[in-house]
mmCIF file of C-alpha atoms and ligand atoms in Angstrom:
data_model
loop_
_atom_site.group_PDB
_atom_site.id
_atom_site.type_symbol
_atom_site.label_atom_id
_atom_site.label_comp_id
_atom_site.label_asym_id
_atom_site.label_seq_id
_atom_site.Cartn_x
_atom_site.Cartn_y
_atom_site.Cartn_z
ATOM 1 C CA MET A 1 -203.734 161.788 -57.858
ATOM 2 C CA GLY A 2 -206.502 159.461 -56.659
ATOM 3 C CA THR A 3 -210.181 160.141 -56.408
ATOM 4 C CA LEU A 4 -212.094 160.573 -53.186
ATOM 5 C CA LEU A 5 -215.546 159.126 -53.716
ATOM 6 C CA LYS A 6 -218.451 160.976 -52.114
ATOM 7 C CA GLN A 7 -220.166 157.722 -51.369
ATOM 8 C CA GLY A 8 -217.981 154.659 -50.937
ATOM 9 C CA LEU A 9 -218.264 151.306 -52.617
ATOM 10 C CA PHE A 10 -218.975 147.972 -51.019
ATOM 11 C CA ILE A 11 -217.163 145.072 -52.693
ATOM 12 C CA THR A 12 -217.338 141.492 -51.432
ATOM 13 C CA PHE A 13 -215.102 138.485 -52.108
ATOM 14 C CA GLU A 14 -216.706 135.055 -51.979
ATOM 15 C CA GLY A 15 -215.828 131.432 -52.537
ATOM 16 C CA LEU A 16 -215.052 128.169 -50.808
ATOM 17 C CA ASP A 17 -212.279 127.866 -48.233
ATOM 18 C CA GLY A 18 -208.962 128.062 -50.031
ATOM 19 C CA SER A 19 -210.444 129.663 -53.157
ATOM 20 C CA GLY A 20 -207.934 132.509 -52.963
ATOM 21 C CA LYS A 21 -210.445 135.263 -52.187
ATOM 22 C CA SER A 22 -208.329 136.700 -49.340
ATOM 23 C CA THR A 23 -205.296 136.798 -51.634
ATOM 24 C CA GLN A 24 -207.224 138.688 -54.333
ATOM 25 C CA LEU A 25 -208.737 141.034 -51.755
ATOM 26 C CA ALA A 26 -205.277 141.959 -50.473
ATOM 27 C CA LEU A 27 -203.986 142.554 -54.020
ATOM 28 C CA CYS A 28 -206.970 144.804 -54.795
ATOM 29 C CA ALA A 29 -206.510 146.752 -51.562
ATOM 30 C CA GLU A 30 -202.879 147.383 -52.401
ATOM 31 C CA ALA A 31 -203.650 148.488 -55.948
ATOM 32 C CA LEU A 32 -206.556 150.774 -55.006
ATOM 33 C CA SER A 33 -204.577 152.380 -52.187
ATOM 34 C CA ALA A 34 -201.725 153.026 -54.609
ATOM 35 C CA GLN A 35 -204.256 154.784 -56.876
ATOM 36 C CA GLY A 36 -205.124 157.096 -53.987
ATOM 37 C CA TYR A 37 -208.485 155.646 -52.976
ATOM 38 C CA LYS A 38 -209.450 155.310 -49.343
ATOM 39 C CA VAL A 39 -209.675 151.549 -48.785
ATOM 40 C CA LEU A 40 -210.824 149.450 -45.864
ATOM 41 C CA THR A 41 -210.367 145.680 -45.708
ATOM 42 C CA THR A 42 -212.626 143.708 -43.434
ATOM 43 C CA ARG A 43 -214.361 140.352 -43.118
ATOM 44 C CA ASN A 44 -217.380 138.290 -42.100
ATOM 45 C CA PRO A 45 -217.397 136.807 -39.591
ATOM 46 C CA GLY A 46 -215.066 138.752 -37.320
ATOM 47 C CA GLY A 47 -214.800 142.302 -38.664
ATOM 48 C CA THR A 48 -215.587 143.797 -35.240
ATOM 49 C CA ALA A 49 -214.559 142.962 -31.660
ATOM 50 C CA PHE A 50 -218.011 141.482 -31.056
ATOM 51 C CA GLY A 51 -217.754 139.625 -34.358
ATOM 52 C CA GLN A 52 -214.394 138.138 -33.396
ATOM 53 C CA GLU A 53 -216.008 136.550 -30.362
ATOM 54 C CA LEU A 54 -218.800 135.204 -32.563
ATOM 55 C CA ARG A 55 -216.227 133.937 -35.077
ATOM 56 C CA GLN A 56 -214.489 131.964 -32.346
ATOM 57 C CA ILE A 57 -217.769 130.301 -31.395
ATOM 58 C CA LEU A 58 -218.835 129.734 -34.999
ATOM 59 C CA LEU A 59 -215.608 128.147 -36.178
ATOM 60 C CA HIS A 60 -214.277 126.508 -33.028
ATOM 61 C CA SER A 61 -217.157 125.676 -30.690
ATOM 62 C CA LYS A 62 -216.589 122.225 -29.191
ATOM 63 C CA GLY A 63 -220.236 121.395 -28.551
ATOM 64 C CA PRO A 64 -222.981 120.835 -31.130
ATOM 65 C CA VAL A 65 -224.117 123.920 -33.028
ATOM 66 C CA PHE A 66 -227.485 123.511 -34.702
ATOM 67 C CA PRO A 67 -227.979 125.013 -38.172
ATOM 68 C CA LEU A 68 -230.487 127.664 -37.069
ATOM 69 C CA SER A 69 -228.255 128.815 -34.196
ATOM 70 C CA GLU A 70 -225.322 128.958 -36.610
ATOM 71 C CA LEU A 71 -227.355 131.026 -39.087
ATOM 72 C CA LEU A 72 -228.464 133.515 -36.444
ATOM 73 C CA LEU A 73 -224.896 134.030 -35.212
ATOM 74 C CA PHE A 74 -223.629 134.750 -38.755
ATOM 75 C CA ILE A 75 -226.514 137.214 -39.139
ATOM 76 C CA ALA A 76 -225.716 138.855 -35.779
ATOM 77 C CA ASP A 77 -222.093 139.251 -36.853
ATOM 78 C CA ARG A 78 -223.259 140.880 -40.095
ATOM 79 C CA ALA A 79 -225.695 143.286 -38.439
ATOM 80 C CA GLN A 80 -222.996 144.500 -36.038
ATOM 81 C CA HIS A 81 -220.452 144.773 -38.840
ATOM 82 C CA MET A 82 -222.710 146.866 -41.087
ATOM 83 C CA ASP A 83 -223.456 149.391 -38.331
ATOM 84 C CA GLU A 84 -220.013 149.516 -36.780
ATOM 85 C CA VAL A 85 -217.777 149.250 -39.853
ATOM 86 C CA VAL A 86 -219.410 149.310 -43.285
ATOM 87 C CA PHE A 87 -221.903 152.175 -43.113
ATOM 88 C CA PRO A 88 -219.487 154.646 -41.425
ATOM 89 C CA ALA A 89 -216.759 153.789 -43.958
ATOM 90 C CA LEU A 90 -219.086 154.162 -46.957
ATOM 91 C CA ALA A 91 -220.265 157.529 -45.639
ATOM 92 C CA GLN A 92 -216.644 158.687 -45.746
ATOM 93 C CA GLY A 93 -216.157 157.676 -49.368
ATOM 94 C CA THR A 94 -214.168 154.553 -48.548
ATOM 95 C CA ILE A 95 -213.995 151.494 -50.781
ATOM 96 C CA VAL A 96 -214.838 148.636 -48.422
ATOM 97 C CA LEU A 97 -213.387 145.271 -49.444
ATOM 98 C CA CYS A 98 -215.067 142.536 -47.429
ATOM 99 C CA ASP A 99 -213.897 138.916 -47.196
ATOM 100 C CA ARG A 100 -217.222 137.016 -47.339
ATOM 101 C CA HIS A 101 -220.659 138.516 -46.784
ATOM 102 C CA MET A 102 -224.338 137.732 -47.356
ATOM 103 C CA ASP A 103 -223.771 135.278 -50.231
ATOM 104 C CA SER A 104 -221.728 133.026 -47.923
ATOM 105 C CA THR A 105 -224.746 132.695 -45.635
ATOM 106 C CA LEU A 106 -226.992 131.782 -48.550
ATOM 107 C CA ALA A 107 -224.437 129.294 -49.895
ATOM 108 C CA TYR A 108 -223.329 127.669 -46.605
ATOM 109 C CA GLN A 109 -226.410 127.828 -44.384
ATOM 110 C CA GLY A 110 -228.943 127.740 -47.250
ATOM 111 C CA TYR A 111 -227.595 125.438 -49.964
ATOM 112 C CA GLY A 112 -225.136 123.664 -47.627
ATOM 113 C CA ARG A 113 -227.156 123.165 -44.451
ATOM 114 C CA GLY A 114 -230.522 123.145 -46.187
ATOM 115 C CA LEU A 115 -232.119 126.048 -44.303
ATOM 116 C CA SER A 116 -234.791 128.055 -46.121
ATOM 117 C CA ILE A 117 -233.291 130.390 -48.736
ATOM 118 C CA ASP A 118 -236.238 132.771 -48.348
ATOM 119 C CA THR A 119 -235.728 132.989 -44.585
ATOM 120 C CA ILE A 120 -232.009 133.661 -45.069
ATOM 121 C CA ARG A 121 -232.756 136.349 -47.639
ATOM 122 C CA ASP A 122 -235.127 138.014 -45.154
ATOM 123 C CA LEU A 123 -232.592 137.826 -42.310
ATOM 124 C CA ASN A 124 -229.803 139.090 -44.552
ATOM 125 C CA HIS A 125 -232.024 141.969 -45.612
ATOM 126 C CA ILE A 126 -232.570 142.950 -41.977
ATOM 127 C CA ALA A 127 -228.850 142.692 -41.165
ATOM 128 C CA ILE A 128 -227.670 144.711 -44.164
ATOM 129 C CA GLN A 129 -230.514 147.229 -43.904
ATOM 130 C CA GLY A 130 -231.010 147.027 -47.650
ATOM 131 C CA LYS A 131 -227.362 147.756 -48.555
ATOM 132 C CA GLN A 132 -226.274 144.998 -50.915
ATOM 133 C CA PRO A 133 -222.682 144.780 -52.136
ATOM 134 C CA ASP A 134 -222.092 146.944 -55.218
ATOM 135 C CA LEU A 135 -219.995 144.172 -56.705
ATOM 136 C CA THR A 136 -219.128 140.622 -55.664
ATOM 137 C CA PHE A 137 -216.240 138.465 -56.857
ATOM 138 C CA LEU A 138 -216.761 134.723 -56.673
ATOM 139 C CA PHE A 139 -213.725 132.456 -56.958
ATOM 140 C CA ASP A 140 -214.861 129.032 -58.065
ATOM 141 C CA ALA A 141 -213.234 125.624 -58.369
ATOM 142 C CA GLU A 142 -213.652 121.984 -57.385
ATOM 143 C CA PRO A 143 -213.826 121.829 -53.545
ATOM 144 C CA ALA A 144 -211.413 118.886 -53.297
ATOM 145 C CA VAL A 145 -208.701 120.828 -55.128
ATOM 146 C CA LEU A 146 -209.189 123.926 -52.963
ATOM 147 C CA ALA A 147 -209.108 121.901 -49.757
ATOM 148 C CA GLN A 148 -205.566 120.817 -50.612
ATOM 149 C CA ARG A 149 -204.468 124.465 -50.438
ATOM 150 C CA VAL A 150 -205.561 124.844 -46.814
ATOM 151 C CA ASN A 151 -204.961 121.322 -45.465
ATOM 152 C CA HIS A 152 -201.445 122.172 -44.326
ATOM 153 C CA ARG A 153 -202.811 124.754 -41.849
ATOM 154 C CA GLY A 154 -203.389 122.047 -39.248
ATOM 155 C CA GLN A 155 -206.698 121.290 -37.556
ATOM 156 C CA ALA A 156 -209.663 122.159 -39.782
ATOM 157 C CA ASP A 157 -212.289 124.499 -38.289
ATOM 158 C CA ARG A 158 -215.949 123.437 -37.936
ATOM 159 C CA MET A 159 -216.847 124.447 -41.493
ATOM 160 C CA GLU A 160 -213.684 123.189 -43.183
ATOM 161 C CA GLY A 161 -214.170 119.846 -41.420
ATOM 162 C CA GLU A 162 -217.533 119.249 -43.129
ATOM 163 C CA LYS A 163 -217.855 116.360 -45.603
ATOM 164 C CA ALA A 164 -217.153 116.739 -49.325
ATOM 165 C CA GLU A 165 -220.890 116.534 -50.052
ATOM 166 C CA PHE A 166 -221.476 119.695 -47.987
ATOM 167 C CA HIS A 167 -218.769 121.647 -49.852
ATOM 168 C CA ASN A 168 -220.153 120.455 -53.198
ATOM 169 C CA LYS A 169 -223.581 121.805 -52.252
ATOM 170 C CA VAL A 170 -222.051 125.120 -51.157
ATOM 171 C CA ARG A 171 -220.195 125.413 -54.441
ATOM 172 C CA ALA A 172 -223.374 124.689 -56.420
ATOM 173 C CA GLY A 173 -225.146 127.290 -54.284
ATOM 174 C CA PHE A 174 -222.607 130.004 -55.026
ATOM 175 C CA LEU A 175 -222.854 129.267 -58.752
ATOM 176 C CA ASP A 176 -226.644 129.350 -58.577
ATOM 177 C CA LEU A 177 -226.532 132.754 -56.877
ATOM 178 C CA ALA A 178 -224.141 134.044 -59.554
ATOM 179 C CA GLU A 179 -226.488 132.834 -62.262
ATOM 180 C CA GLN A 180 -229.367 134.699 -60.599
ATOM 181 C CA GLU A 181 -227.396 137.966 -60.341
ATOM 182 C CA PRO A 182 -224.793 138.026 -63.124
ATOM 183 C CA GLN A 183 -224.481 141.818 -62.984
ATOM 184 C CA ARG A 184 -223.430 141.864 -59.334
ATOM 185 C CA ILE A 185 -221.658 138.514 -58.953
ATOM 186 C CA ARG A 186 -218.669 137.950 -61.248
ATOM 187 C CA VAL A 187 -217.264 134.434 -61.363
ATOM 188 C CA PHE A 188 -213.550 133.700 -61.746
ATOM 189 C CA ASN A 189 -211.712 130.412 -62.170
ATOM 190 C CA ALA A 190 -209.952 129.918 -58.825
ATOM 191 C CA LEU A 191 -207.516 127.467 -60.419
ATOM 192 C CA GLU A 192 -205.764 130.273 -62.264
ATOM 193 C CA SER A 193 -202.689 131.702 -60.570
ATOM 194 C CA PRO A 194 -203.076 134.775 -58.323
ATOM 195 C CA GLU A 195 -201.054 136.771 -60.875
ATOM 196 C CA ALA A 196 -203.364 135.758 -63.727
ATOM 197 C CA LEU A 197 -206.525 136.455 -61.739
ATOM 198 C CA HIS A 198 -205.608 139.853 -60.352
ATOM 199 C CA PRO A 199 -205.769 141.864 -63.650
ATOM 200 C CA LYS A 200 -209.159 140.335 -64.426
ATOM 201 C CA VAL A 201 -210.523 141.292 -61.022
ATOM 202 C CA ARG A 202 -209.039 144.777 -61.378
ATOM 203 C CA GLN A 203 -210.674 145.189 -64.772
ATOM 204 C CA ALA A 204 -214.104 144.541 -63.271
ATOM 205 C CA LEU A 205 -213.338 146.986 -60.455
ATOM 206 C CA GLU A 206 -212.164 149.673 -62.842
ATOM 207 C CA ALA A 207 -215.370 149.316 -64.861
ATOM 208 C CA LEU A 208 -217.275 150.147 -61.689
ATOM 209 C CA LEU A 209 -214.985 152.984 -60.628
ATOM 210 C CA LYS A 210 -214.545 154.760 -63.950
ATOM 211 C CA PRO A 211 -218.050 156.231 -64.269
ATOM 212 C CA LEU A 212 -217.970 157.296 -60.603
ATOM 213 C CA ALA A 213 -214.652 159.081 -60.991
ATOM 214 C CA SER A 214 -216.083 161.123 -63.858
ATOM 215 C CA LEU A 215 -219.208 162.243 -61.999
ATOM 216 C CA PRO A 216 -219.202 166.025 -61.454
ATOM 217 C CA ASN A 217 -220.100 165.701 -57.758
ATOM 218 C CA GLN A 218 -217.016 163.620 -56.981
ATOM 219 C CA GLU A 219 -213.925 165.226 -55.532
ATOM 220 C CA ASN A 220 -210.297 164.318 -55.864
ATOM 221 C CA SER A 221 -208.285 163.674 -52.733
ATOM 222 C CA ARG A 222 -207.472 167.369 -52.427
ATOM 223 C CA GLY A 223 -211.172 168.092 -52.217
ATOM 224 C CA GLN A 224 -211.291 169.585 -55.735
ATOM 225 C CA ALA A 225 -214.048 168.646 -58.134
ATOM 226 C CA VAL A 226 -212.921 166.418 -60.976
HETATM 227 N N1 T5A B 301 -219.233 131.053 -43.296
HETATM 228 C C1 T5A B 301 -218.952 132.394 -43.399
HETATM 229 C C2 T5A B 301 -220.544 130.587 -43.265
HETATM 230 O O1 T5A B 301 -220.779 129.387 -43.161
HETATM 231 N N2 T5A B 301 -221.556 131.501 -43.359
HETATM 232 C C3 T5A B 301 -221.331 132.854 -43.447
HETATM 233 O O2 T5A B 301 -222.286 133.638 -43.497
HETATM 234 C C4 T5A B 301 -219.969 133.305 -43.466
HETATM 235 C C5 T5A B 301 -219.691 134.770 -43.578
HETATM 236 C C6 T5A B 301 -215.087 131.466 -42.538
HETATM 237 C C7 T5A B 301 -215.895 130.217 -42.579
HETATM 238 O O3 T5A B 301 -217.207 130.553 -42.213
HETATM 239 C C8 T5A B 301 -218.119 130.107 -43.176
HETATM 240 C C9 T5A B 301 -217.334 129.921 -44.435
HETATM 241 C C10 T5A B 301 -215.951 129.574 -43.963
HETATM 242 O O4 T5A B 301 -215.877 128.174 -43.836
HETATM 243 P P1 T5A B 301 -212.920 132.378 -43.573
HETATM 244 O O5 T5A B 301 -212.324 133.116 -42.486
HETATM 245 O O6 T5A B 301 -213.526 133.191 -44.624
HETATM 246 O O7 T5A B 301 -213.884 131.242 -43.016
HETATM 247 O O8 T5A B 301 -211.823 131.468 -44.093
HETATM 248 P P2 T5A B 301 -211.658 130.759 -45.422
HETATM 249 O O9 T5A B 301 -212.715 130.886 -46.392
HETATM 250 O O10 T5A B 301 -211.295 129.376 -44.977
HETATM 251 O O11 T5A B 301 -210.506 131.599 -45.962
HETATM 252 P P3 T5A B 301 -209.184 131.079 -46.367
HETATM 253 O O12 T5A B 301 -208.172 132.070 -45.966
HETATM 254 O O13 T5A B 301 -208.963 129.692 -45.947
HETATM 255 O O14 T5A B 301 -209.360 130.948 -47.882
HETATM 256 P P4 T5A B 301 -209.293 131.999 -49.023
HETATM 257 O O15 T5A B 301 -209.475 133.365 -48.522
HETATM 258 O O16 T5A B 301 -210.224 131.553 -50.052
HETATM 259 O O17 T5A B 301 -207.851 131.728 -49.610
HETATM 260 P P5 T5A B 301 -206.481 132.486 -49.417
HETATM 261 O O18 T5A B 301 -206.412 133.625 -50.324
HETATM 262 O O19 T5A B 301 -206.238 132.709 -47.958
HETATM 263 O O20 T5A B 301 -205.536 131.346 -49.965
HETATM 264 C C11 T5A B 301 -205.455 130.075 -49.376
HETATM 265 C C12 T5A B 301 -204.138 129.426 -49.805
HETATM 266 O O21 T5A B 301 -204.124 129.255 -51.221
HETATM 267 C C13 T5A B 301 -203.062 129.999 -51.827
HETATM 268 C C14 T5A B 301 -202.623 131.022 -50.796
HETATM 269 O O22 T5A B 301 -201.283 131.355 -50.941
HETATM 270 C C15 T5A B 301 -202.901 130.290 -49.496
HETATM 271 O O23 T5A B 301 -201.840 129.425 -49.189
HETATM 272 N N3 T5A B 301 -203.648 130.630 -53.024
HETATM 273 C C16 T5A B 301 -203.552 130.119 -54.254
HETATM 274 N N4 T5A B 301 -202.943 129.013 -54.712
HETATM 275 C C17 T5A B 301 -203.038 128.780 -56.043
HETATM 276 N N5 T5A B 301 -203.714 129.584 -56.905
HETATM 277 C C18 T5A B 301 -204.339 130.688 -56.475
HETATM 278 N N6 T5A B 301 -205.020 131.466 -57.316
HETATM 279 C C19 T5A B 301 -204.266 130.982 -55.093
HETATM 280 N N7 T5A B 301 -204.768 131.994 -54.342
HETATM 281 C C20 T5A B 301 -204.392 131.744 -53.082
#
């Protein structure tokens, strides 16, 4: 019988396009649900109706989009998503698995576009209202190799269509962030197969869940203390 957490967990999946983060997120969702946890899968940008409209603009706008405008739209998507999706789910003891979050903004708009990291940190802080992810998985590999995985999908979106130099900077940014916060951000080799990666990701998740499941104020899914 699974455990109903009193306060949910917020787990984010990060990496370059094609890094396999969505695949690992789906595998984790399946496994946690099978264990009896309440699980919600969601994403940035586009985890709300409002966010889906922003996502369309952000990834497919035909006209020029300046870096600051781009940053503010990603932040707007995040602010809406926290209030509409993440906070209510966490309050119900749900494990929220989110495909990209605040680290993507630091990596893409900060390290990639060259906008001020401090400004992005401040804006992120406002959007997330102080609620950082409890754990973040970063799937890392050479951008050129990862691009090959998604090339077959047809026309690249605005971000995917950026030059190799941009993606190299984003990758370096993600790794820099992971070095700054090794406790929260766990790095995995995205070149390993999905089957090889999944148990490693699960192990890190279990390490986070185990102490929570043994807390006296937690309840199992029948509402009984465990
Ligand atoms: N962005 C986003 C910003 O610039 N700032 C921000 O603040 C935010 C939040 C959003 C774009 O917006 C940018 C970053 C992005 O460019 P997205 O919707 O997150 O984009 O889309 P992608 O990152 O492009 O997501 P993808 O679905 O393309 O990539 P994933 O999730 O990394 O990869 P996945 O799991 O879908 O797999 C891609 C392919 O690889 C295979 C899969 O089968 C699939 O075909 N695959 C593997 N192959 C080999 N080995 C593995 N381990 C594999 N795992 C998956």
